[in-house]
mmCIF file of the C-alpha atoms, coordinates in Angstrom:
data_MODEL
# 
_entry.id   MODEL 
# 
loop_
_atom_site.group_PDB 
_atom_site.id 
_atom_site.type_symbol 
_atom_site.label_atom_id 
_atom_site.label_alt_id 
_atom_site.label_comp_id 
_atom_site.label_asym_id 
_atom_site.label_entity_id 
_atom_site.label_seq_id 
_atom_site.pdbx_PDB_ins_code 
_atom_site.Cartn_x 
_atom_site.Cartn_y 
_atom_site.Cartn_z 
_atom_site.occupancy 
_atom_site.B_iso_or_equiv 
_atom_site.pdbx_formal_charge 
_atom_site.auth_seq_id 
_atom_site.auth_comp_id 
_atom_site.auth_asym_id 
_atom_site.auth_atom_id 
_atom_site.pdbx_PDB_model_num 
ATOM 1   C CA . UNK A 1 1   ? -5.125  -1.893  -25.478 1.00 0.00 ? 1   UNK A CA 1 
ATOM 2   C CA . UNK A 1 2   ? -2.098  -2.292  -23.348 1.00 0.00 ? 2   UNK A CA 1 
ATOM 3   C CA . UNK A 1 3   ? -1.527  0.450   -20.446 1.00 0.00 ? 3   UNK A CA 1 
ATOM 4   C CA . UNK A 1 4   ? 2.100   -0.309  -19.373 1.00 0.00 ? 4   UNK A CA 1 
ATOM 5   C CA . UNK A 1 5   ? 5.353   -0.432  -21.070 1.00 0.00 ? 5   UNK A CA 1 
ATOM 6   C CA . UNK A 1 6   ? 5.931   -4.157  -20.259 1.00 0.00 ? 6   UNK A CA 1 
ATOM 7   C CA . UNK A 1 7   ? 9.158   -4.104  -23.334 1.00 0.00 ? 7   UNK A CA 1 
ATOM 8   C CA . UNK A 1 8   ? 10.191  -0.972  -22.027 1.00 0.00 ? 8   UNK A CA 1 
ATOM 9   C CA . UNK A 1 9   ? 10.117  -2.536  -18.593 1.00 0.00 ? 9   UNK A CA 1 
ATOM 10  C CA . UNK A 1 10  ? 11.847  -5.982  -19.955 1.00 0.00 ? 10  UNK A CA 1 
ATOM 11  C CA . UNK A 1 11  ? 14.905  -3.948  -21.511 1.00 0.00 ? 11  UNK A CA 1 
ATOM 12  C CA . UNK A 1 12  ? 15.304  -1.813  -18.549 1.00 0.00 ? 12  UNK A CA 1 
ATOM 13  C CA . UNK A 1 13  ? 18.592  -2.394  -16.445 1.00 0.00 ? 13  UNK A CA 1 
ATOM 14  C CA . UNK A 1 14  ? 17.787  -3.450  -12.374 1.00 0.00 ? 14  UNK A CA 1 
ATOM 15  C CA . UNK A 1 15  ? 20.631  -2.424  -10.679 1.00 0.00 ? 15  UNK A CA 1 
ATOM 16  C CA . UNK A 1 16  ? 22.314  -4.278  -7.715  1.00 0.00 ? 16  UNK A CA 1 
ATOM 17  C CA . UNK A 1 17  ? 22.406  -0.751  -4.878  1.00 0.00 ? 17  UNK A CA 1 
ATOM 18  C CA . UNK A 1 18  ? 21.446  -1.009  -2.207  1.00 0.00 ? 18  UNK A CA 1 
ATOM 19  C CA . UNK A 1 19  ? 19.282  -3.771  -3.346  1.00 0.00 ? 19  UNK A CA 1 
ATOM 20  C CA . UNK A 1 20  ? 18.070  -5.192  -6.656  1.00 0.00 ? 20  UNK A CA 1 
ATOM 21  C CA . UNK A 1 21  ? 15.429  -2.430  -7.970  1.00 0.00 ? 21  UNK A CA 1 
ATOM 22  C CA . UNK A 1 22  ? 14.149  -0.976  -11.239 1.00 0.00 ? 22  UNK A CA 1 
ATOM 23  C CA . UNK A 1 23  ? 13.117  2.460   -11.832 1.00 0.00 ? 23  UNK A CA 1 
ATOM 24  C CA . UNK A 1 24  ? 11.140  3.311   -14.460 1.00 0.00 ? 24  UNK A CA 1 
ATOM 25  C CA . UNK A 1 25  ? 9.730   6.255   -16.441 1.00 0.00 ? 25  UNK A CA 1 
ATOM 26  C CA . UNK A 1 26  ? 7.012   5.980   -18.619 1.00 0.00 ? 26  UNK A CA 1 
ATOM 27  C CA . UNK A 1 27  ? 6.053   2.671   -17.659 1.00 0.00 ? 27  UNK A CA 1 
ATOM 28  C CA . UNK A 1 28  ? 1.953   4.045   -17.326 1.00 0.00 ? 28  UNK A CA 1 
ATOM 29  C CA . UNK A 1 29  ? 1.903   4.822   -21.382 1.00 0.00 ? 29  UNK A CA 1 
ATOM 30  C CA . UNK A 1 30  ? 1.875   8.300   -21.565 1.00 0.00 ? 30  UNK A CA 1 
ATOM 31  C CA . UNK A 1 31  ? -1.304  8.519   -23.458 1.00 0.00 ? 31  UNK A CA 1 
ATOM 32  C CA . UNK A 1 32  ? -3.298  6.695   -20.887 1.00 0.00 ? 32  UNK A CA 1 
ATOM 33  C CA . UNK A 1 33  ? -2.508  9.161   -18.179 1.00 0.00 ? 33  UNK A CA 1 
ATOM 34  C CA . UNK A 1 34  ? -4.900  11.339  -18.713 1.00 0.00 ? 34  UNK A CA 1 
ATOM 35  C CA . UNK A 1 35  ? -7.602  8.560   -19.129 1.00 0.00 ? 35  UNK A CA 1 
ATOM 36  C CA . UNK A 1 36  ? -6.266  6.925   -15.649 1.00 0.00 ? 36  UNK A CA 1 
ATOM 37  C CA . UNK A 1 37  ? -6.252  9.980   -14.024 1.00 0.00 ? 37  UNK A CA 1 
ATOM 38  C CA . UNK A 1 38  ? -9.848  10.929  -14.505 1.00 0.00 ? 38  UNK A CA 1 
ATOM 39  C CA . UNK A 1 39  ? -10.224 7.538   -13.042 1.00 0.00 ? 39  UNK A CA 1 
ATOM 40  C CA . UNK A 1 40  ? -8.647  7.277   -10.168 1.00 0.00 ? 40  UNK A CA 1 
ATOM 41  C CA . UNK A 1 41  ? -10.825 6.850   -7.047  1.00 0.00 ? 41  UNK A CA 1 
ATOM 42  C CA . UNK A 1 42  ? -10.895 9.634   -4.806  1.00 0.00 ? 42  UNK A CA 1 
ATOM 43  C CA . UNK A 1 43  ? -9.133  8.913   -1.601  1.00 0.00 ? 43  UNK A CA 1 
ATOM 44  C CA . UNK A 1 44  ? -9.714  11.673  0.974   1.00 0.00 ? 44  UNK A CA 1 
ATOM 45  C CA . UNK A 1 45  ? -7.689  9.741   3.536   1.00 0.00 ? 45  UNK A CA 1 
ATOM 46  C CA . UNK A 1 46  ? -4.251  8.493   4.285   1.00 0.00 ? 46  UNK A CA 1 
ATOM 47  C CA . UNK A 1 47  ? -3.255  4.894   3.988   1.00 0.00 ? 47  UNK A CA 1 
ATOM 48  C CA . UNK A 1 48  ? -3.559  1.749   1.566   1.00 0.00 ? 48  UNK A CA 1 
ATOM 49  C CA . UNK A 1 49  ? -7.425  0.926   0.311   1.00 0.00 ? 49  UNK A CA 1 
ATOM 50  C CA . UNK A 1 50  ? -8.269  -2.090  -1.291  1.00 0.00 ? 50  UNK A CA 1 
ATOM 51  C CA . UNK A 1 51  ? -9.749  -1.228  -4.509  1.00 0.00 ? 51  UNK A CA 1 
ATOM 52  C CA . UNK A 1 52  ? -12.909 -3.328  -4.277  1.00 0.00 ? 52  UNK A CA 1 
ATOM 53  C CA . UNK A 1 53  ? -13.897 -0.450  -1.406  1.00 0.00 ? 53  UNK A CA 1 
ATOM 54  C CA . UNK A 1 54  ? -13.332 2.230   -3.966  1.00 0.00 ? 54  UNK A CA 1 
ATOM 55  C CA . UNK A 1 55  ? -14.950 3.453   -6.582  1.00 0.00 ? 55  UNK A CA 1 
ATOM 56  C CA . UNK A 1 56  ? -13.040 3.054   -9.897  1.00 0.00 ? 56  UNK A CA 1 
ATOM 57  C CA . UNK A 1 57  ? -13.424 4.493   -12.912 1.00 0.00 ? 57  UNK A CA 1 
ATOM 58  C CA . UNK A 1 58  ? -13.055 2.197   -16.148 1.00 0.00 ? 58  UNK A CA 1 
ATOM 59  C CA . UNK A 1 59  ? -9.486  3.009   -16.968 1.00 0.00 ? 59  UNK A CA 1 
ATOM 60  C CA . UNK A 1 60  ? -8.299  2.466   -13.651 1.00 0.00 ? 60  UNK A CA 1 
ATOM 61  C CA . UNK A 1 61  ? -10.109 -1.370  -13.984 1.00 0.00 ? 61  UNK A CA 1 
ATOM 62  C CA . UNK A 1 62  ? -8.424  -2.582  -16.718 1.00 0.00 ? 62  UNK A CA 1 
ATOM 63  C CA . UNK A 1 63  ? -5.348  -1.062  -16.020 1.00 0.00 ? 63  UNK A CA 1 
ATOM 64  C CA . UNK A 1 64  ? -5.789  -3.082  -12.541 1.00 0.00 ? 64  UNK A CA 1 
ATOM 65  C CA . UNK A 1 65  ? -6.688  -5.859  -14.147 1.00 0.00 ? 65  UNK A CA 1 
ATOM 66  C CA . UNK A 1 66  ? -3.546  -5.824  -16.639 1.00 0.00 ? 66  UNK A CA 1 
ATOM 67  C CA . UNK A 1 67  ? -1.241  -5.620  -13.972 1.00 0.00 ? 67  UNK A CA 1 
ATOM 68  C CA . UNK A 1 68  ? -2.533  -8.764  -12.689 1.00 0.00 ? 68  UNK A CA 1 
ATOM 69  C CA . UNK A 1 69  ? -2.389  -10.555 -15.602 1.00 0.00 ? 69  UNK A CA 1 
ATOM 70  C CA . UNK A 1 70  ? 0.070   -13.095 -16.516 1.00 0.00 ? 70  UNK A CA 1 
ATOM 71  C CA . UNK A 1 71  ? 2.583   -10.931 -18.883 1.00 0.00 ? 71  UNK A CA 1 
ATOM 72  C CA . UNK A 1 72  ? 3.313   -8.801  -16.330 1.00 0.00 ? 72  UNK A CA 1 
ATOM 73  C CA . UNK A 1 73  ? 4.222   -12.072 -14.079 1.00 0.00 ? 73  UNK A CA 1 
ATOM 74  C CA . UNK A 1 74  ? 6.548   -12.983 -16.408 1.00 0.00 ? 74  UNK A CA 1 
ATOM 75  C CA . UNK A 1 75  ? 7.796   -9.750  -17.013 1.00 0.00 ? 75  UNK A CA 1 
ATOM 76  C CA . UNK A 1 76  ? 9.011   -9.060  -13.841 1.00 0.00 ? 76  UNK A CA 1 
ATOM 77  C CA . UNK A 1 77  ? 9.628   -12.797 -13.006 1.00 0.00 ? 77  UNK A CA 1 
ATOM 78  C CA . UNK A 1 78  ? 12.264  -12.725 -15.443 1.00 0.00 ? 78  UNK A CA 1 
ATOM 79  C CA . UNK A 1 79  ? 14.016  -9.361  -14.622 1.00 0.00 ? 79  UNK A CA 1 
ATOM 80  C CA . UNK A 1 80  ? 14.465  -10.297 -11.250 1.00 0.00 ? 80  UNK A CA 1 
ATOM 81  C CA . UNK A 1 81  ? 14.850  -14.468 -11.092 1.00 0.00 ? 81  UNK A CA 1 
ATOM 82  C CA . UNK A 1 82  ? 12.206  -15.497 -8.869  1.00 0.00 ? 82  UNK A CA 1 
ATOM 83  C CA . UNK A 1 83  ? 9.419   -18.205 -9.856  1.00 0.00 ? 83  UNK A CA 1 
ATOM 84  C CA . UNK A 1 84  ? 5.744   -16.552 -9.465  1.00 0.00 ? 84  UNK A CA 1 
ATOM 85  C CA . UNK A 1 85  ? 3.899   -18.919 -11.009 1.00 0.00 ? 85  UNK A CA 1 
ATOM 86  C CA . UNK A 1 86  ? 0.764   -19.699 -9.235  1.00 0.00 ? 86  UNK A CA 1 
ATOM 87  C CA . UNK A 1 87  ? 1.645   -16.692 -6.902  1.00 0.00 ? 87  UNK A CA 1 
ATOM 88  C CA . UNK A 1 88  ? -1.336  -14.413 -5.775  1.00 0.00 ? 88  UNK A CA 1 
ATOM 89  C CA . UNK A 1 89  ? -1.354  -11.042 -5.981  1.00 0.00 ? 89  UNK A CA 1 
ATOM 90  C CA . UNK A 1 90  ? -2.556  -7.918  -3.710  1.00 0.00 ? 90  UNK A CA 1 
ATOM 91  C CA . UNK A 1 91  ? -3.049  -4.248  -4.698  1.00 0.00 ? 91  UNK A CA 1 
ATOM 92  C CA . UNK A 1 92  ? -3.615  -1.384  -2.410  1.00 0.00 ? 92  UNK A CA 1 
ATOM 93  C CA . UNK A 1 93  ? -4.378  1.962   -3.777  1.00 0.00 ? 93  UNK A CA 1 
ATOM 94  C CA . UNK A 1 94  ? -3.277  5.489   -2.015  1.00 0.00 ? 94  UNK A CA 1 
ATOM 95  C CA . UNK A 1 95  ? -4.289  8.847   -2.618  1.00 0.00 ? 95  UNK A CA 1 
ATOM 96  C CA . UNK A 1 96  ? -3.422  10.976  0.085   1.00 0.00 ? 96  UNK A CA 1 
ATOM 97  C CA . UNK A 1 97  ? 0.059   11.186  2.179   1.00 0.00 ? 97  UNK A CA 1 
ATOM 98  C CA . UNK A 1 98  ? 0.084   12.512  6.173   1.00 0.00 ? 98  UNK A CA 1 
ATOM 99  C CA . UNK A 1 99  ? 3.296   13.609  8.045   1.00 0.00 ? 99  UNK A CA 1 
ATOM 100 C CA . UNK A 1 100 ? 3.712   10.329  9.700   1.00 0.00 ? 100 UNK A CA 1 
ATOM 101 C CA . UNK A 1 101 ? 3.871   8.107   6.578   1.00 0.00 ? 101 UNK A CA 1 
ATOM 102 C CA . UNK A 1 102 ? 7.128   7.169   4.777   1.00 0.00 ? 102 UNK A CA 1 
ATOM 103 C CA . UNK A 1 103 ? 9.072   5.929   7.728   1.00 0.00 ? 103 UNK A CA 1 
ATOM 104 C CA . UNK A 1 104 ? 12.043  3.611   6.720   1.00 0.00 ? 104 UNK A CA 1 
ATOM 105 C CA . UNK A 1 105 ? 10.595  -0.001  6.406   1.00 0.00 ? 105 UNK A CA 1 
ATOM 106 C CA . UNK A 1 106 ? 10.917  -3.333  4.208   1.00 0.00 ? 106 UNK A CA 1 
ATOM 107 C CA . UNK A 1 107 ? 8.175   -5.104  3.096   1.00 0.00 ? 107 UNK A CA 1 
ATOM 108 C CA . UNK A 1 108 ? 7.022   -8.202  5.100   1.00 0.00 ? 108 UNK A CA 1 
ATOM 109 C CA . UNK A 1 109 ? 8.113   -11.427 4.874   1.00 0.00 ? 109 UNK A CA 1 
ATOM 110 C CA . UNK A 1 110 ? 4.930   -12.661 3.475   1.00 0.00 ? 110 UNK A CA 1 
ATOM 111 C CA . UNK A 1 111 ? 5.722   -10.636 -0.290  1.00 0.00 ? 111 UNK A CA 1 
ATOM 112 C CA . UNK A 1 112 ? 7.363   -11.710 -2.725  1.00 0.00 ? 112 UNK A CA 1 
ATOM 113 C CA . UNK A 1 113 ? 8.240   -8.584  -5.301  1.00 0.00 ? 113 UNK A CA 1 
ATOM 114 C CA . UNK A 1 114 ? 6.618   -5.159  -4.911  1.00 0.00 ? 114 UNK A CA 1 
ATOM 115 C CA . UNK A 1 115 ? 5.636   -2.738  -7.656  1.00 0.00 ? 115 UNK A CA 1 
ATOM 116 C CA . UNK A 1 116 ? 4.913   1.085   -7.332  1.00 0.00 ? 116 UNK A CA 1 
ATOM 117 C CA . UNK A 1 117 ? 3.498   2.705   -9.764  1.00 0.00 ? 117 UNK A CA 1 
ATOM 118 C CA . UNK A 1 118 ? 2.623   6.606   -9.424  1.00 0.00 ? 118 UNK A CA 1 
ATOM 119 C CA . UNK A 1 119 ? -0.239  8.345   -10.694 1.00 0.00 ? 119 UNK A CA 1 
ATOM 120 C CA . UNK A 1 120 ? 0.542   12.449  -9.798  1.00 0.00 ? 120 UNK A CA 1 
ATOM 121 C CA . UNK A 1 121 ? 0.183   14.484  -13.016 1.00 0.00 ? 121 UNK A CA 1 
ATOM 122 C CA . UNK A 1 122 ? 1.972   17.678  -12.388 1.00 0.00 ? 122 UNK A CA 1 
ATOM 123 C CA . UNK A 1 123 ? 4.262   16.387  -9.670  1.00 0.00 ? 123 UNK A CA 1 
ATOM 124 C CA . UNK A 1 124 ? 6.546   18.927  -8.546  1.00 0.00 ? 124 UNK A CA 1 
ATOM 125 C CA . UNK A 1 125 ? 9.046   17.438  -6.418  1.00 0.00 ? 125 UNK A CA 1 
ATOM 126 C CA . UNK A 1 126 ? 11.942  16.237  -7.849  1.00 0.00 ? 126 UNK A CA 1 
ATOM 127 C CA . UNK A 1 127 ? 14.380  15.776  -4.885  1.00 0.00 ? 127 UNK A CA 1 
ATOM 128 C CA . UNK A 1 128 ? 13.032  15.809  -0.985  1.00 0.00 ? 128 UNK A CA 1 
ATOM 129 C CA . UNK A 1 129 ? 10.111  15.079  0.371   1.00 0.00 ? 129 UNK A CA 1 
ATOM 130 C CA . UNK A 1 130 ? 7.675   13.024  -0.822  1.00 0.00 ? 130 UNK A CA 1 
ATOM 131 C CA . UNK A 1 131 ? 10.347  11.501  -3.146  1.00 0.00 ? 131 UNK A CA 1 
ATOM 132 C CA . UNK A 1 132 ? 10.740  7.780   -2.506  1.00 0.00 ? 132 UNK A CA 1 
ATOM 133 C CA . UNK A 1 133 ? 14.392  6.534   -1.057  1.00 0.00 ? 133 UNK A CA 1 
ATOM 134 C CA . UNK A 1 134 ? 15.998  3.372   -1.451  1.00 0.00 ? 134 UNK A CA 1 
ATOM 135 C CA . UNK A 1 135 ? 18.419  2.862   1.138   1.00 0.00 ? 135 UNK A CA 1 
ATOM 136 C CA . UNK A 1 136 ? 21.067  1.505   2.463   1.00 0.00 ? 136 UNK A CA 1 
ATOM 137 C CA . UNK A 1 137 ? 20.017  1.008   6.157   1.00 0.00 ? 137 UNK A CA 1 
ATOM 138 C CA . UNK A 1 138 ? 17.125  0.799   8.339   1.00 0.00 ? 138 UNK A CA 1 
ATOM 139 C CA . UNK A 1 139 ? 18.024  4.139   10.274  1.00 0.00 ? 139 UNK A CA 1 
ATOM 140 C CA . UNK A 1 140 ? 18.758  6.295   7.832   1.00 0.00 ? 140 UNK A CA 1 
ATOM 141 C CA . UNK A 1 141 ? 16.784  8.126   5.811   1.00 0.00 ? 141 UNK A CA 1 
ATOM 142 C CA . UNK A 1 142 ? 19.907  10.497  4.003   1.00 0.00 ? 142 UNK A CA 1 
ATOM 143 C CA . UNK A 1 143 ? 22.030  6.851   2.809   1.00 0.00 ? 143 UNK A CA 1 
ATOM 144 C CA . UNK A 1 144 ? 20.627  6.223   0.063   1.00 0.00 ? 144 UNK A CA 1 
ATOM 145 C CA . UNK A 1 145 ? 21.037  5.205   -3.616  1.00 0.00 ? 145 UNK A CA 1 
ATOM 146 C CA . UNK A 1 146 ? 18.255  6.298   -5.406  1.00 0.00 ? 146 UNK A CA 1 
ATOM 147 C CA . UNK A 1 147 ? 15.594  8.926   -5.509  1.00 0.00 ? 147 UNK A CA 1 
ATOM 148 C CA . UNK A 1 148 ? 12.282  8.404   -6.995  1.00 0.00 ? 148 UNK A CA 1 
ATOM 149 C CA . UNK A 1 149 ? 10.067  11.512  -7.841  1.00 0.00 ? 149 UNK A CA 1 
ATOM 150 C CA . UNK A 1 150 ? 6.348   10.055  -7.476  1.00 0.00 ? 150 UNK A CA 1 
ATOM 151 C CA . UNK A 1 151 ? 5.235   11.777  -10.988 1.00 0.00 ? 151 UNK A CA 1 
ATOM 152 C CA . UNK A 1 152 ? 2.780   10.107  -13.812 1.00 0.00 ? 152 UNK A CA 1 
ATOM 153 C CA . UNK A 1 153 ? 3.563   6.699   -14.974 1.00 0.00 ? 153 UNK A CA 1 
ATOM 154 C CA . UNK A 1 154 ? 6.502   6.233   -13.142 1.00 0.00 ? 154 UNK A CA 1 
ATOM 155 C CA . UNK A 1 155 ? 7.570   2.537   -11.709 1.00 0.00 ? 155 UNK A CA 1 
ATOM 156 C CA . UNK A 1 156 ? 9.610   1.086   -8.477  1.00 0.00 ? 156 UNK A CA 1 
ATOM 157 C CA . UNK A 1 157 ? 9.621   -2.634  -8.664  1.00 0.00 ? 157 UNK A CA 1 
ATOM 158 C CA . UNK A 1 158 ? 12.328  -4.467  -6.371  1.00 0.00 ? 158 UNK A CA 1 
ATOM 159 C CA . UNK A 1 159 ? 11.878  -8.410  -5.035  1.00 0.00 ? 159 UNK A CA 1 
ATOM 160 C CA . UNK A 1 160 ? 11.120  -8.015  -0.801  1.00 0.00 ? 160 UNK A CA 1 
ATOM 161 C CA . UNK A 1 161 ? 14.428  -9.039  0.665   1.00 0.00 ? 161 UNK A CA 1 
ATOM 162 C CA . UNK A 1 162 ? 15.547  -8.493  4.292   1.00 0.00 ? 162 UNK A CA 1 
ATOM 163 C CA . UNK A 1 163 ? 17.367  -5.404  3.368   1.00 0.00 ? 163 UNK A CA 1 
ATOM 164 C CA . UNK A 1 164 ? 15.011  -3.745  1.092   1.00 0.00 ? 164 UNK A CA 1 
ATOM 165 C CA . UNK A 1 165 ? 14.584  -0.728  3.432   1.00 0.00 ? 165 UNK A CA 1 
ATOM 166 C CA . UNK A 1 166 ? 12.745  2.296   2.084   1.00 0.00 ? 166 UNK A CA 1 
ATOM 167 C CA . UNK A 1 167 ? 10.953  5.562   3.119   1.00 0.00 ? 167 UNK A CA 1 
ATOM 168 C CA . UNK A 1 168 ? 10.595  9.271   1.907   1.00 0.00 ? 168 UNK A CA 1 
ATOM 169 C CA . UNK A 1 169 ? 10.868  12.476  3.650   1.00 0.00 ? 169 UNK A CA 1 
ATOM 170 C CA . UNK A 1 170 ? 7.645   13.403  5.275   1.00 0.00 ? 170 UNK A CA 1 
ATOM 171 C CA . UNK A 1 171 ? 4.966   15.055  3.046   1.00 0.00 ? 171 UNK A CA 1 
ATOM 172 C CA . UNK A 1 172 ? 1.604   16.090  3.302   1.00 0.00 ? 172 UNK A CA 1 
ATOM 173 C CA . UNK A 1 173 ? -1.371  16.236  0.254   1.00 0.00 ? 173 UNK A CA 1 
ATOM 174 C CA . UNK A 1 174 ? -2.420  13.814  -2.469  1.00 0.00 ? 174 UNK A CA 1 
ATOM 175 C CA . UNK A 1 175 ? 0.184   11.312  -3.643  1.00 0.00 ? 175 UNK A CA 1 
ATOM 176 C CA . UNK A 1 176 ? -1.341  8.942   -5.799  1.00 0.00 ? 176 UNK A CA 1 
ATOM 177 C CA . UNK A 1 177 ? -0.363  5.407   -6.001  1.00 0.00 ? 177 UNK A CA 1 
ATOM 178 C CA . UNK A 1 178 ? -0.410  1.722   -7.339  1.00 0.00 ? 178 UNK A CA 1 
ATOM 179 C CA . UNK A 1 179 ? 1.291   -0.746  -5.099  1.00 0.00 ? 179 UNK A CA 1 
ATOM 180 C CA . UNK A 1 180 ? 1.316   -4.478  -6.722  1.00 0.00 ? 180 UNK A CA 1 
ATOM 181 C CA . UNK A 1 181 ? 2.800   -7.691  -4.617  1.00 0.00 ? 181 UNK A CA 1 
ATOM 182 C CA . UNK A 1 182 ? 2.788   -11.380 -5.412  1.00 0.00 ? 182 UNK A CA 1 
ATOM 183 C CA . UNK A 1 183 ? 2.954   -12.774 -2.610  1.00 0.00 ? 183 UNK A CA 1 
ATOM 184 C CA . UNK A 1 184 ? 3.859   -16.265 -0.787  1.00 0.00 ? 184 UNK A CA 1 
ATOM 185 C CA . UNK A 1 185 ? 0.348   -17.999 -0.962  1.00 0.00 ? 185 UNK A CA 1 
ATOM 186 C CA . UNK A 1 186 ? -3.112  -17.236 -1.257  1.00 0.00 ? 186 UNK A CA 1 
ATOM 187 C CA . UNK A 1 187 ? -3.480  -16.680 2.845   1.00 0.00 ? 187 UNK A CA 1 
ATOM 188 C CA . UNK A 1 188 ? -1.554  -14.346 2.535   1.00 0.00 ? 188 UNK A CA 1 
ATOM 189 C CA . UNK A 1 189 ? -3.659  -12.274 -0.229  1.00 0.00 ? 189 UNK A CA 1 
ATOM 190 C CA . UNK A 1 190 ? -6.945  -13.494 2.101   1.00 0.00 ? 190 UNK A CA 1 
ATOM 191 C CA . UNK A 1 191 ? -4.908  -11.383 5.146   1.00 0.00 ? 191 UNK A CA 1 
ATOM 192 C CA . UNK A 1 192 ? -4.236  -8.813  3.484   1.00 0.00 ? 192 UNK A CA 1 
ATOM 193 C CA . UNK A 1 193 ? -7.227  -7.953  1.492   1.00 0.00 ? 193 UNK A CA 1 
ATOM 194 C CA . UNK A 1 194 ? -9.174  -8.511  5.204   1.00 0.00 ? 194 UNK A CA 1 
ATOM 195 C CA . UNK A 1 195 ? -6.902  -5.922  6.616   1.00 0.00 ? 195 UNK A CA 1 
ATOM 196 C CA . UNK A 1 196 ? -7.791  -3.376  4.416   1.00 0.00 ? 196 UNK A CA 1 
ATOM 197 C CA . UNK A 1 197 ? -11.128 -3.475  4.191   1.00 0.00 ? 197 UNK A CA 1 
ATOM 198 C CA . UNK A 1 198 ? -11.571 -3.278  7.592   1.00 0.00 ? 198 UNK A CA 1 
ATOM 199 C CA . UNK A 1 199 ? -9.180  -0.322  7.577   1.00 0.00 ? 199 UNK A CA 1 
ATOM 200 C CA . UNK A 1 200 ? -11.626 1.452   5.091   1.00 0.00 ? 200 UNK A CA 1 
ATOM 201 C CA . UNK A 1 201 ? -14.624 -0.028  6.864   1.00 0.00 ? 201 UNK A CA 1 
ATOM 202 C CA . UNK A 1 202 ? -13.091 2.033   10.147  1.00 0.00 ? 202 UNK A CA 1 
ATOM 203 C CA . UNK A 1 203 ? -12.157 4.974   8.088   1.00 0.00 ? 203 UNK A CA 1 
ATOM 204 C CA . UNK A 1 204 ? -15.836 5.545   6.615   1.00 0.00 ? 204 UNK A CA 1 
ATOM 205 C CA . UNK A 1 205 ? -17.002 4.984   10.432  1.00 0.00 ? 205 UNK A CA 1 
ATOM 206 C CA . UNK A 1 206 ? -14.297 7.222   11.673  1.00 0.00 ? 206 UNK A CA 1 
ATOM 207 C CA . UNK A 1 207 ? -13.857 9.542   9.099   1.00 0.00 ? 207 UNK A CA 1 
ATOM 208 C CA . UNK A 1 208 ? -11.726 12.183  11.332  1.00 0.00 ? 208 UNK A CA 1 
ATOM 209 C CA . UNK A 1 209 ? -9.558  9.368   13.255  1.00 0.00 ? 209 UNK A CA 1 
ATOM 210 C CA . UNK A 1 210 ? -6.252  8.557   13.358  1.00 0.00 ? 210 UNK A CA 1 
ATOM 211 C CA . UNK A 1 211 ? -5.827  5.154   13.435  1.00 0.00 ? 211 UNK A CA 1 
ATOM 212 C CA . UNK A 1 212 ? -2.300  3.995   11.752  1.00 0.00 ? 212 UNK A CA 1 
ATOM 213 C CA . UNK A 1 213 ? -2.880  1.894   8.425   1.00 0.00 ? 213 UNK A CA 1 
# 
C-alpha cells in the first residue's frame, strides 16, 4: 500500500518563482483520503504538535511512516538537487489555524527541504485567506507567485533557502496539515522534537493560553 503519488510527484515540473517549489494535487492518493481523514488526530489548538503527543489513527501511521521512508528521500532529493542521505527528518502536525498565524516567514536555517501536505476534505477557499503564498519578499503578503488552496491531498515542497518567504492571509478554524523537513543533523531533529513537546506539554496544562508556537 503506497499513500502518496511519489511518480506523480517525480514527473511534476518545480518551477524557479520566486523560489524553487512544487505544487502538487493529488499527491495524498485520492482513495486514502477518506481513510486518513478518519485518522487524523484531533487538534483543538493552534500550532505544530509532534505526533508522538497525539493520538493517531492507523492510516495516519503509516502514511507518517511512508513519508519518512527512503523513496520519498530520493524522490524529492532528486527534483530539487540536494544530497539527503543520512539526513533526519521532523514532522509536526496542525489542525487548527488562529488569526495570528501565517505571518510571512522562511524556514530556519537548520532545514533542509520542507513538505506540506494538506488534509481539509471539503476545503472551500480557493483564493484568500487561509490559502498559502509564496512570495517574493519578506514584507509583502500581495507579491506573490503562487497560491495554494490547503484542500485534500494537496503538496508544497520547496528546499529552505534564504528567500523562501511564505505566509497566508489570516484565517481562523481547522486547517489540517502535514509538514515534513530533513534537516541539517540529528540535533537538530533532537531540538525540534523537544520544542514541541513541551509546547503540547504547556498546551494540555494551559489549555485556554496563548502562548505563541
Amino acid at each position: 500500500m503506497t499513500y502518496f503519488d511519489l511518480e506523480g510527484f517525480r514527473a511534476a515540473r518545480a518551477r524557479s518563482d520566486p523560489f524553487p517549489h512544487l505544487v502538487m494535487e493529488g499527491f495524498l492518493r485520492p482513495e486514502h483520503h477518506t481513510a486518513v481523514d478518519r485518522d487524523f488526530p484531533e487538534i483543538r489548538q493552534a500550532g505544530s504538535f509532534d505526533p508522538s503527543s497525539l493520538a493517531l489513527g492507523p492510516a495516519m501511521c503509516e502514511a507518517l511512516d511512508e513519508l519518512r521512508g527512503e523513496a520519498a528521500a530520493l524522490a524529492v532529493a532528486e527534483k530539487f538537487g540536494i544530497d539527503l542521505r543520512d539526513r533526519p527528518t521532523t514532522i509536526t502536525l496542525r489542525g487548527q489555524a488562529r488569526a495570528k498565524d501565517g505571518r510571512i516567514h522562511a524556514d530556519s536555517k537548520d532545514k533542509l527541504v520542507t513538505l506540506l501536505i494538506y488534509l481539509n476534505p471539503g476545503w472551500a477557499a480557493e483564493t484568500g485567506s487561509g490559502c498559502l503564498r509564496l512570495l517574493r519578499s519578506a514584507t509583502e503578503i500581495e507579491d506573490y507567485e503562487t497560491e495554494v488552496p490547503a484542500r485534500m491531498g494537496t503538496l508544497v515542497a520547496f528546499p529552505c533557502a534564504p528567500n523562501a518567504w511564505h505566509g497566508h492571509l489570516p484565517y481562523v478554524g481547522q486547517r489540517r496539515s502535514i509538514q515534513l523537513n530533513w534537516v541539517v543533523d540529528e540535533g537538530a531533529a533532537e531540538r525540534t522534537r523537544t520544542r514541541h513537546l513541551r509546547s503540547a506539554l504547556w498546551k494540555r496544562v494551559n489549555p485556554f493560553g496563548h502562548r505563541a508556537n
